[in-house]
C-alpha angles and dihedrals in degrees: 000000000000116000130204089267096055112128093016133104135055103314101156119082122205111208131190141148119249125219090269091058095252120139112240131190141187128187124233135182095232137030099243099061090043092056093045092050093049091048092048092052091050091048093049090050092053092047093048090244098110116142119188106243089217092057092071089065090075111115119247095235091063093056093041090055091054091046092052092048090052096055116116100198138121116285095253091056090048090053090050092051093047091050092050091048093049099042105033114012109040095044088063106029106014098098095036123108111245094237091054096059110105130199091235090057092051092048092052092046093052091048092051092049090050092051096045104035107014136254096290094059092043092051094049093048090048091051090056093047094044093047093049092050090047088055089051090053092049090049088051091240091127129015100230140010111253089201089069094061117122092241091065109089119189112212114247120239107270110228120157127199109295116235113198122215119250124247092259093055093050091047092053092048093050092046090052092059119099107260095250091056099036093094089062092063093037094055091042090058095039099045107022098235121163118248096253090046090055091050089051095047114126134195091248090059092065117086105188093177095055091034094230139119119221109216101208107150149009133207107246129190116226108186103306095338133080132222141176110249141168115276119269113300087027091266131127117215143181123232129190118254119212123221090252093052090047091053092050092052094045091053091047093050091050093049097040108029109212116238132194115283126184133207133157116269117247096324134053089244093037127127112289115252124196125201136161097257115212099205128043136171126241091270088060091247128112119289115265116217097228093047092049092047095051100038103032115012102045094043087052091051090052093047089050091052095246097119134025128265111283126248120236120230127213092274092054095253119143115239112203121198111215138147137228089259090063096052123116089267086078088077088064089053089050090051090050093050097051095044093048090048090056096050107270107148126233095252092054092045091051089055093048092049095045096242113159093210122044086203089066090052091050093050091048098047107020091114089058094059110113116252112266096197095105093043090050091051092050092046092053093045092048096048099037099039091117092057094048091050094059114119090225088073089062124039117056093221092058092047087053091049091055091051091051111062116228120240114280112275097025117101127173129194091250092053092047091053095051100042097097121164 
Protein backbone atom coordinates (compact mmCIF):
# COMPACT_ATOMS: atom_id res chain seq x y z
CA UNK A 1 0.00 0.00 0.00
CA UNK A 2 1.40 3.39 -0.99
CA UNK A 3 2.05 5.81 1.85
CA UNK A 4 2.27 9.64 1.85
CA UNK A 5 6.05 9.35 1.37
CA UNK A 6 5.85 7.20 -1.76
CA UNK A 7 7.91 8.65 -4.60
CA UNK A 8 9.84 10.98 -2.31
CA UNK A 9 13.35 10.87 -0.89
CA UNK A 10 16.84 10.58 -2.35
CA UNK A 11 16.51 7.78 -4.86
CA UNK A 12 19.40 8.62 -7.23
CA UNK A 13 22.91 7.54 -6.26
CA UNK A 14 26.00 9.30 -7.58
CA UNK A 15 28.94 6.89 -7.73
CA UNK A 16 32.64 7.51 -8.35
CA UNK A 17 36.07 6.15 -7.43
CA UNK A 18 38.32 8.25 -5.19
CA UNK A 19 42.15 8.58 -5.61
CA UNK A 20 42.67 5.61 -3.25
CA UNK A 21 40.55 3.38 -5.51
CA UNK A 22 37.59 3.22 -3.14
CA UNK A 23 34.08 3.42 -4.51
CA UNK A 24 32.18 6.38 -3.07
CA UNK A 25 28.53 7.30 -3.31
CA UNK A 26 26.16 10.13 -2.44
CA UNK A 27 22.36 10.15 -2.68
CA UNK A 28 20.33 12.79 -4.52
CA UNK A 29 16.64 13.41 -5.04
CA UNK A 30 16.86 13.71 -8.82
CA UNK A 31 19.00 12.30 -11.60
CA UNK A 32 20.57 15.54 -12.88
CA UNK A 33 22.37 16.63 -9.68
CA UNK A 34 23.53 13.05 -9.11
CA UNK A 35 25.16 12.86 -12.54
CA UNK A 36 26.77 16.30 -12.20
CA UNK A 37 28.20 15.45 -8.78
CA UNK A 38 29.63 12.13 -9.98
CA UNK A 39 31.19 13.81 -13.02
CA UNK A 40 32.66 16.61 -10.88
CA UNK A 41 34.25 14.10 -8.48
CA UNK A 42 35.77 12.17 -11.38
CA UNK A 43 37.08 15.39 -12.96
CA UNK A 44 38.65 16.58 -9.68
CA UNK A 45 40.31 13.19 -9.26
CA UNK A 46 41.86 13.37 -12.74
CA UNK A 47 43.09 16.95 -12.14
CA UNK A 48 44.57 16.11 -8.77
CA UNK A 49 42.10 18.46 -7.07
CA UNK A 50 39.99 15.83 -5.33
CA UNK A 51 38.74 16.70 -1.83
CA UNK A 52 36.99 14.05 0.22
CA UNK A 53 33.41 15.30 0.78
CA UNK A 54 33.49 13.82 4.28
CA UNK A 55 36.58 15.84 5.22
CA UNK A 56 34.60 19.07 5.29
CA UNK A 57 32.59 17.71 8.20
CA UNK A 58 35.56 18.30 10.50
CA UNK A 59 34.76 20.95 13.10
CA UNK A 60 36.61 24.25 12.96
CA UNK A 61 37.88 24.04 16.55
CA UNK A 62 39.87 20.89 15.71
CA UNK A 63 41.75 22.61 12.88
CA UNK A 64 42.18 25.85 14.88
CA UNK A 65 43.83 23.87 17.69
CA UNK A 66 46.34 22.40 15.23
CA UNK A 67 46.98 25.82 13.70
CA UNK A 68 47.67 27.39 17.10
CA UNK A 69 50.02 24.55 18.07
CA UNK A 70 51.97 25.02 14.82
CA UNK A 71 52.74 28.72 15.35
CA UNK A 72 56.42 29.62 15.74
CA UNK A 73 56.07 33.04 17.34
CA UNK A 74 57.15 34.76 20.53
CA UNK A 75 55.20 33.80 23.68
CA UNK A 76 53.30 37.10 23.89
CA UNK A 77 51.96 36.68 20.33
CA UNK A 78 50.92 33.12 21.13
CA UNK A 79 49.01 34.35 24.17
CA UNK A 80 47.29 36.98 22.00
CA UNK A 81 46.26 34.39 19.39
CA UNK A 82 44.98 31.97 22.03
CA UNK A 83 42.94 34.74 23.63
CA UNK A 84 41.41 35.76 20.28
CA UNK A 85 40.56 32.14 19.48
CA UNK A 86 38.97 31.54 22.87
CA UNK A 87 37.05 34.81 23.18
CA UNK A 88 36.05 35.70 19.62
CA UNK A 89 36.57 32.89 17.10
CA UNK A 90 35.55 29.61 18.70
CA UNK A 91 32.32 30.96 20.25
CA UNK A 92 31.08 31.64 16.70
CA UNK A 93 32.79 29.04 14.50
CA UNK A 94 34.25 26.43 16.86
CA UNK A 95 31.46 23.82 16.60
CA UNK A 96 30.77 24.49 12.93
CA UNK A 97 31.75 22.06 10.19
CA UNK A 98 34.39 23.59 7.93
CA UNK A 99 32.34 23.13 4.80
CA UNK A 100 29.42 25.01 6.37
CA UNK A 101 31.33 28.26 7.00
CA UNK A 102 30.28 30.88 4.44
CA UNK A 103 32.05 34.08 3.33
CA UNK A 104 28.98 36.18 4.16
CA UNK A 105 29.06 34.91 7.76
CA UNK A 106 32.73 35.79 8.10
CA UNK A 107 32.13 39.27 6.67
CA UNK A 108 29.34 39.95 9.16
CA UNK A 109 31.39 38.59 12.05
CA UNK A 110 34.40 40.79 11.23
CA UNK A 111 32.19 43.88 10.94
CA UNK A 112 30.58 43.18 14.32
CA UNK A 113 33.97 42.71 16.01
CA UNK A 114 35.20 45.97 14.52
CA UNK A 115 32.14 47.83 15.78
CA UNK A 116 32.20 46.33 19.29
CA UNK A 117 35.89 45.94 20.07
CA UNK A 118 37.81 48.00 17.51
CA UNK A 119 39.93 47.26 14.47
CA UNK A 120 42.88 45.78 16.38
CA UNK A 121 40.79 43.03 17.99
CA UNK A 122 38.96 42.35 14.73
CA UNK A 123 42.22 42.04 12.79
CA UNK A 124 43.76 39.63 15.29
CA UNK A 125 40.65 37.42 15.41
CA UNK A 126 40.49 37.40 11.60
CA UNK A 127 44.15 36.41 11.41
CA UNK A 128 43.40 33.36 13.58
CA UNK A 129 40.34 32.39 11.53
CA UNK A 130 42.09 32.97 8.20
CA UNK A 131 45.18 31.01 9.24
CA UNK A 132 43.13 28.05 10.50
CA UNK A 133 41.13 27.87 7.28
CA UNK A 134 44.35 28.11 5.24
CA UNK A 135 45.63 25.10 7.16
CA UNK A 136 42.41 23.24 6.30
CA UNK A 137 42.97 24.00 2.60
CA UNK A 138 46.59 22.81 2.77
CA UNK A 139 45.45 19.60 4.49
CA UNK A 140 42.88 19.15 1.69
CA UNK A 141 40.03 19.24 4.17
CA UNK A 142 38.27 21.99 2.17
CA UNK A 143 38.91 23.16 -1.38
CA UNK A 144 39.12 26.91 -0.79
CA UNK A 145 39.33 29.37 2.08
CA UNK A 146 36.02 31.26 2.54
CA UNK A 147 37.90 34.01 4.41
CA UNK A 148 39.60 34.97 1.13
CA UNK A 149 36.34 35.84 -0.62
CA UNK A 150 36.01 39.38 -1.97
CA UNK A 151 33.02 40.06 0.25
CA UNK A 152 35.20 39.74 3.37
CA UNK A 153 36.70 43.12 4.24
CA UNK A 154 39.34 43.30 6.94
CA UNK A 155 39.19 46.62 8.84
CA UNK A 156 42.17 48.87 8.30
CA UNK A 157 44.27 49.96 11.23
CA UNK A 158 42.80 53.18 12.51
CA UNK A 159 45.53 55.74 13.01
CA UNK A 160 44.69 59.38 13.01
CA UNK A 161 47.08 62.24 12.45
CA UNK A 162 49.57 62.32 15.34
CA UNK A 163 49.84 65.63 17.17
CA UNK A 164 53.04 65.92 19.21
CA UNK A 165 53.11 67.74 22.53
CA UNK A 166 54.92 71.04 22.79
CA UNK A 167 58.07 71.59 24.85
CA UNK A 168 56.12 73.24 27.67
CA UNK A 169 53.74 70.28 28.05
CA UNK A 170 56.58 67.76 28.19
CA UNK A 171 58.43 69.92 30.72
CA UNK A 172 55.38 70.08 32.99
CA UNK A 173 54.83 66.31 32.78
CA UNK A 174 58.45 65.51 33.61
CA UNK A 175 58.50 68.02 36.48
CA UNK A 176 55.35 66.45 37.95
CA UNK A 177 57.07 63.06 38.30
CA UNK A 178 58.49 62.04 41.70
CA UNK A 179 62.26 62.68 41.60
CA UNK A 180 63.22 58.99 41.59
CA UNK A 181 61.07 58.34 38.49
CA UNK A 182 61.69 61.61 36.68
CA UNK A 183 64.58 60.18 34.62
CA UNK A 184 62.17 57.67 33.05
CA UNK A 185 60.13 60.42 31.44
CA UNK A 186 63.23 62.51 30.68
CA UNK A 187 64.98 59.69 28.80
CA UNK A 188 61.73 58.74 27.08
CA UNK A 189 61.45 62.25 25.65
CA UNK A 190 65.17 62.62 24.93
CA UNK A 191 65.84 59.20 23.36
CA UNK A 192 62.48 57.88 22.12
CA UNK A 193 62.52 54.56 23.98
CA UNK A 194 59.32 52.55 24.46
CA UNK A 195 57.92 52.23 27.97
CA UNK A 196 58.90 48.58 28.42
CA UNK A 197 62.37 49.33 27.05
CA UNK A 198 62.82 52.08 29.65
CA UNK A 199 61.77 49.72 32.43
CA UNK A 200 64.33 47.16 31.18
CA UNK A 201 67.19 49.65 30.87
CA UNK A 202 70.37 48.62 32.72
CA UNK A 203 73.53 50.44 33.75
CA UNK A 204 75.61 48.40 31.30
CA UNK A 205 73.46 49.70 28.43
CA UNK A 206 74.66 53.29 28.95
CA UNK A 207 77.88 54.27 27.19
CA UNK A 208 78.73 57.70 28.55
CA UNK A 209 81.97 57.92 26.58
CA UNK A 210 80.34 57.26 23.19
CA UNK A 211 77.17 59.15 24.25
CA UNK A 212 74.83 56.35 23.19
CA UNK A 213 72.27 54.03 24.76
CA UNK A 214 72.17 50.40 23.68
CA UNK A 215 68.55 49.23 23.66
CA UNK A 216 68.97 45.51 24.31
CA UNK A 217 65.87 44.36 26.15
CA UNK A 218 62.40 45.10 27.40
CA UNK A 219 60.37 43.80 30.32
CA UNK A 220 57.46 41.85 28.85
CA UNK A 221 54.39 40.43 30.59
CA UNK A 222 53.43 36.86 29.67
CA UNK A 223 50.13 36.06 31.35
CA UNK A 224 50.79 36.83 35.00
CA UNK A 225 54.56 36.48 34.77
CA UNK A 226 57.32 38.80 33.54
CA UNK A 227 60.41 38.15 31.45
CA UNK A 228 63.30 39.98 29.84
CA UNK A 229 62.96 39.91 26.06
CA UNK A 230 64.41 41.50 22.96
CA UNK A 231 62.91 44.87 22.01
CA UNK A 232 59.96 44.97 19.63
CA UNK A 233 60.73 43.44 16.20
CA UNK A 234 63.37 41.28 17.98
CA UNK A 235 66.07 43.81 17.15
CA UNK A 236 68.57 45.59 19.37
CA UNK A 237 69.49 49.14 18.45
CA UNK A 238 71.68 52.05 19.48
CA UNK A 239 70.33 55.57 20.01
CA UNK A 240 72.24 58.81 20.54
CA UNK A 241 72.28 60.26 24.04
CA UNK A 242 72.43 64.03 24.48
CA UNK A 243 74.58 65.71 27.09
CA UNK A 244 71.46 66.59 29.07
CA UNK A 245 70.17 63.01 29.05
CA UNK A 246 73.61 61.75 30.08
CA UNK A 247 73.66 64.16 33.03
CA UNK A 248 70.19 63.02 34.16
CA UNK A 249 71.24 59.36 34.07
CA UNK A 250 74.56 59.99 35.84
CA UNK A 251 72.79 61.78 38.68
CA UNK A 252 70.19 58.99 38.93
CA UNK A 253 72.86 56.28 39.05
CA UNK A 254 74.71 58.14 41.81
CA UNK A 255 71.52 58.62 43.86
CA UNK A 256 70.03 55.17 43.25
CA UNK A 257 72.87 52.72 42.74
CA UNK A 258 71.71 49.98 40.30
CA UNK A 259 71.86 46.42 41.63
CA UNK A 260 71.62 43.04 39.91
CA UNK A 261 68.12 41.95 38.94
CA UNK A 262 67.15 38.61 37.38
CA UNK A 263 64.28 37.56 35.15
CA UNK A 264 63.83 34.65 32.67
CA UNK A 265 64.79 35.37 29.07
CA UNK A 266 61.96 35.44 26.50
CA UNK A 267 59.91 32.62 28.12
CA UNK A 268 58.61 32.01 31.63
CA UNK A 269 60.86 28.96 31.86
CA UNK A 270 63.66 30.61 29.89
CA UNK A 271 67.29 30.96 30.93
CA UNK A 272 67.71 33.48 33.78
CA UNK A 273 69.34 36.78 32.81
CA UNK A 274 70.79 39.22 35.32
CA UNK A 275 71.38 42.93 34.68
CA UNK A 276 71.92 46.03 36.81
CA UNK A 277 68.43 47.47 36.42
CA UNK A 278 68.27 51.28 36.50
CA UNK A 279 64.67 51.73 37.67
CA UNK A 280 62.82 49.84 40.39
CA UNK A 281 59.50 50.17 42.16
CA UNK A 282 59.02 50.73 45.89
CA UNK A 283 58.93 46.94 46.47
CA UNK A 284 62.46 46.73 44.99
CA UNK A 285 61.14 44.81 42.00
CA UNK A 286 60.94 45.94 38.39
CA UNK A 287 58.39 48.59 37.46
CA UNK A 288 55.08 47.27 36.13
CA UNK A 289 53.46 49.27 33.36
CA UNK A 290 49.98 49.39 34.87
CA UNK A 291 51.28 50.41 38.29
CA UNK A 292 53.42 53.16 36.79
CA UNK A 293 50.56 54.41 34.61
CA UNK A 294 48.07 54.66 37.47
CA UNK A 295 50.34 55.95 40.24
CA UNK A 296 52.90 58.05 38.37
CA UNK A 297 52.06 58.79 34.73
CA UNK A 298 48.40 59.76 34.98
CA UNK A 299 48.88 61.92 38.11
CA UNK A 300 51.66 63.72 36.21
CA UNK A 301 49.33 64.26 33.25
CA UNK A 302 46.73 65.77 35.58
CA UNK A 303 49.30 68.00 37.27
CA UNK A 304 50.46 69.18 33.83
CA UNK A 305 46.89 70.03 32.81
CA UNK A 306 46.69 67.35 30.10
CA UNK A 307 43.78 65.36 31.59
CA UNK A 308 40.90 66.20 33.91
CA UNK A 309 40.74 65.77 37.66
CA UNK A 310 40.13 62.13 38.61
CA UNK A 311 37.00 60.77 40.22
CA UNK A 312 37.21 58.87 43.51
CA UNK A 313 35.50 55.50 43.85
CA UNK A 314 33.92 54.02 46.99
CA UNK A 315 37.25 52.60 48.12
CA UNK A 316 38.94 55.98 47.86
CA UNK A 317 40.88 55.14 44.72
CA UNK A 318 41.38 57.82 42.09
CA UNK A 319 39.99 56.97 38.68
CA UNK A 320 41.68 58.93 35.90
CA UNK A 321 40.08 59.29 32.48
CA UNK A 322 42.72 59.31 29.77
CA UNK A 323 43.06 58.17 26.18
CA UNK A 324 45.54 56.21 24.12
CA UNK A 325 46.86 59.49 22.72
CA UNK A 326 47.98 60.52 26.23
CA UNK A 327 49.90 57.34 26.96
CA UNK A 328 53.62 57.27 27.52
CA UNK A 329 54.07 56.53 23.81
CA UNK A 330 53.43 60.24 23.27
CA UNK A 331 57.01 60.89 24.42
CA UNK A 332 58.22 58.93 21.38
CA UNK A 333 56.12 61.17 19.15
CA UNK A 334 57.64 64.21 20.86
CA UNK A 335 61.15 62.82 20.25
CA UNK A 336 60.28 62.29 16.58
CA UNK A 337 58.93 65.81 16.20
CA UNK A 338 61.96 67.60 17.67
CA UNK A 339 64.53 65.49 15.82
CA UNK A 340 62.78 65.89 12.48
CA UNK A 341 62.48 69.64 13.05
CA UNK A 342 66.24 69.87 13.54
CA UNK A 343 67.16 67.94 10.41
CA UNK A 344 67.35 64.25 11.38
CA UNK A 345 66.25 62.25 8.32
CA UNK A 346 63.55 59.59 8.26
CA UNK A 347 65.96 56.66 7.87
CA UNK A 348 67.95 57.70 10.94
CA UNK A 349 64.78 58.34 12.95
CA UNK A 350 63.45 54.88 12.03
CA UNK A 351 66.65 53.34 13.40
CA UNK A 352 66.46 55.35 16.63
CA UNK A 353 62.81 54.38 17.18
CA UNK A 354 63.33 50.72 16.34
CA UNK A 355 61.01 50.68 13.32
CA UNK A 356 61.75 47.84 10.95
CA UNK A 357 60.54 49.80 7.91
CA UNK A 358 61.49 53.46 7.34
CA UNK A 359 58.38 53.68 5.16
CA UNK A 360 56.26 53.12 8.28
CA UNK A 361 58.11 55.97 10.01
CA UNK A 362 57.51 58.23 7.00
CA UNK A 363 53.78 57.44 6.93
CA UNK A 364 53.53 58.06 10.66
CA UNK A 365 55.42 61.34 10.81
CA UNK A 366 55.41 62.78 7.28
CA UNK A 367 53.23 65.70 8.43
CA UNK A 368 55.90 66.62 11.00
CA UNK A 369 58.60 67.13 8.42
CA UNK A 370 59.58 70.80 8.27
CA UNK A 371 58.45 72.70 5.20
CA UNK A 372 61.10 72.73 2.50
CA UNK A 373 59.61 75.65 0.55
CA UNK A 374 62.21 78.18 1.68
CA UNK A 375 65.08 75.74 1.21
CA UNK A 376 63.81 74.97 -2.29
CA UNK A 377 63.66 78.68 -3.12
CA UNK A 378 67.23 79.22 -1.90
CA UNK A 379 68.51 76.16 -3.76
CA UNK A 380 67.00 77.34 -7.05
CA UNK A 381 68.26 80.91 -6.60
CA UNK A 382 71.78 79.73 -5.72
CA UNK A 383 72.14 77.31 -8.63
CA UNK A 384 70.32 79.33 -11.29
CA UNK A 385 71.55 82.80 -10.37
CA UNK A 386 73.27 83.15 -13.74
CA UNK A 387 70.03 82.52 -15.60
CA UNK A 388 68.02 84.96 -13.53
CA UNK A 389 70.64 87.69 -14.07
CA UNK A 390 70.27 87.61 -17.86
CA UNK A 391 69.11 90.88 -19.38
CA UNK A 392 66.66 88.98 -21.58
CA UNK A 393 64.55 88.41 -18.46
CA UNK A 394 64.14 92.15 -18.13
CA UNK A 395 63.66 94.52 -21.13
CA UNK A 396 60.79 93.79 -23.45
CA UNK A 397 62.85 94.55 -26.56
CA UNK A 398 65.41 91.91 -25.64
CA UNK A 399 62.67 89.34 -24.88
CA UNK A 400 61.27 90.07 -28.36
CA UNK A 401 64.72 89.62 -29.88
CA UNK A 402 65.00 86.17 -28.32
CA UNK A 403 61.61 85.18 -29.73
CA UNK A 404 62.66 86.34 -33.24
CA UNK A 405 65.64 84.29 -34.53
CA UNK A 406 68.53 86.29 -35.99
CA UNK A 407 69.58 85.78 -39.61
CA UNK A 408 71.74 82.73 -40.17
CA UNK A 409 75.41 83.43 -39.56
CA UNK A 410 74.89 86.34 -37.13
CA UNK A 411 75.28 85.59 -33.41
CA UNK A 412 75.26 88.11 -30.60
CA UNK A 413 76.30 87.65 -27.02
CA UNK A 414 72.72 87.94 -25.87
CA UNK A 415 71.57 85.24 -28.32
CA UNK A 416 74.41 82.93 -27.31
CA UNK A 417 73.50 83.24 -23.64
CA UNK A 418 69.83 82.41 -24.15
CA UNK A 419 70.16 79.58 -26.66
CA UNK A 420 69.92 76.71 -24.16
CA UNK A 421 69.18 73.18 -25.29
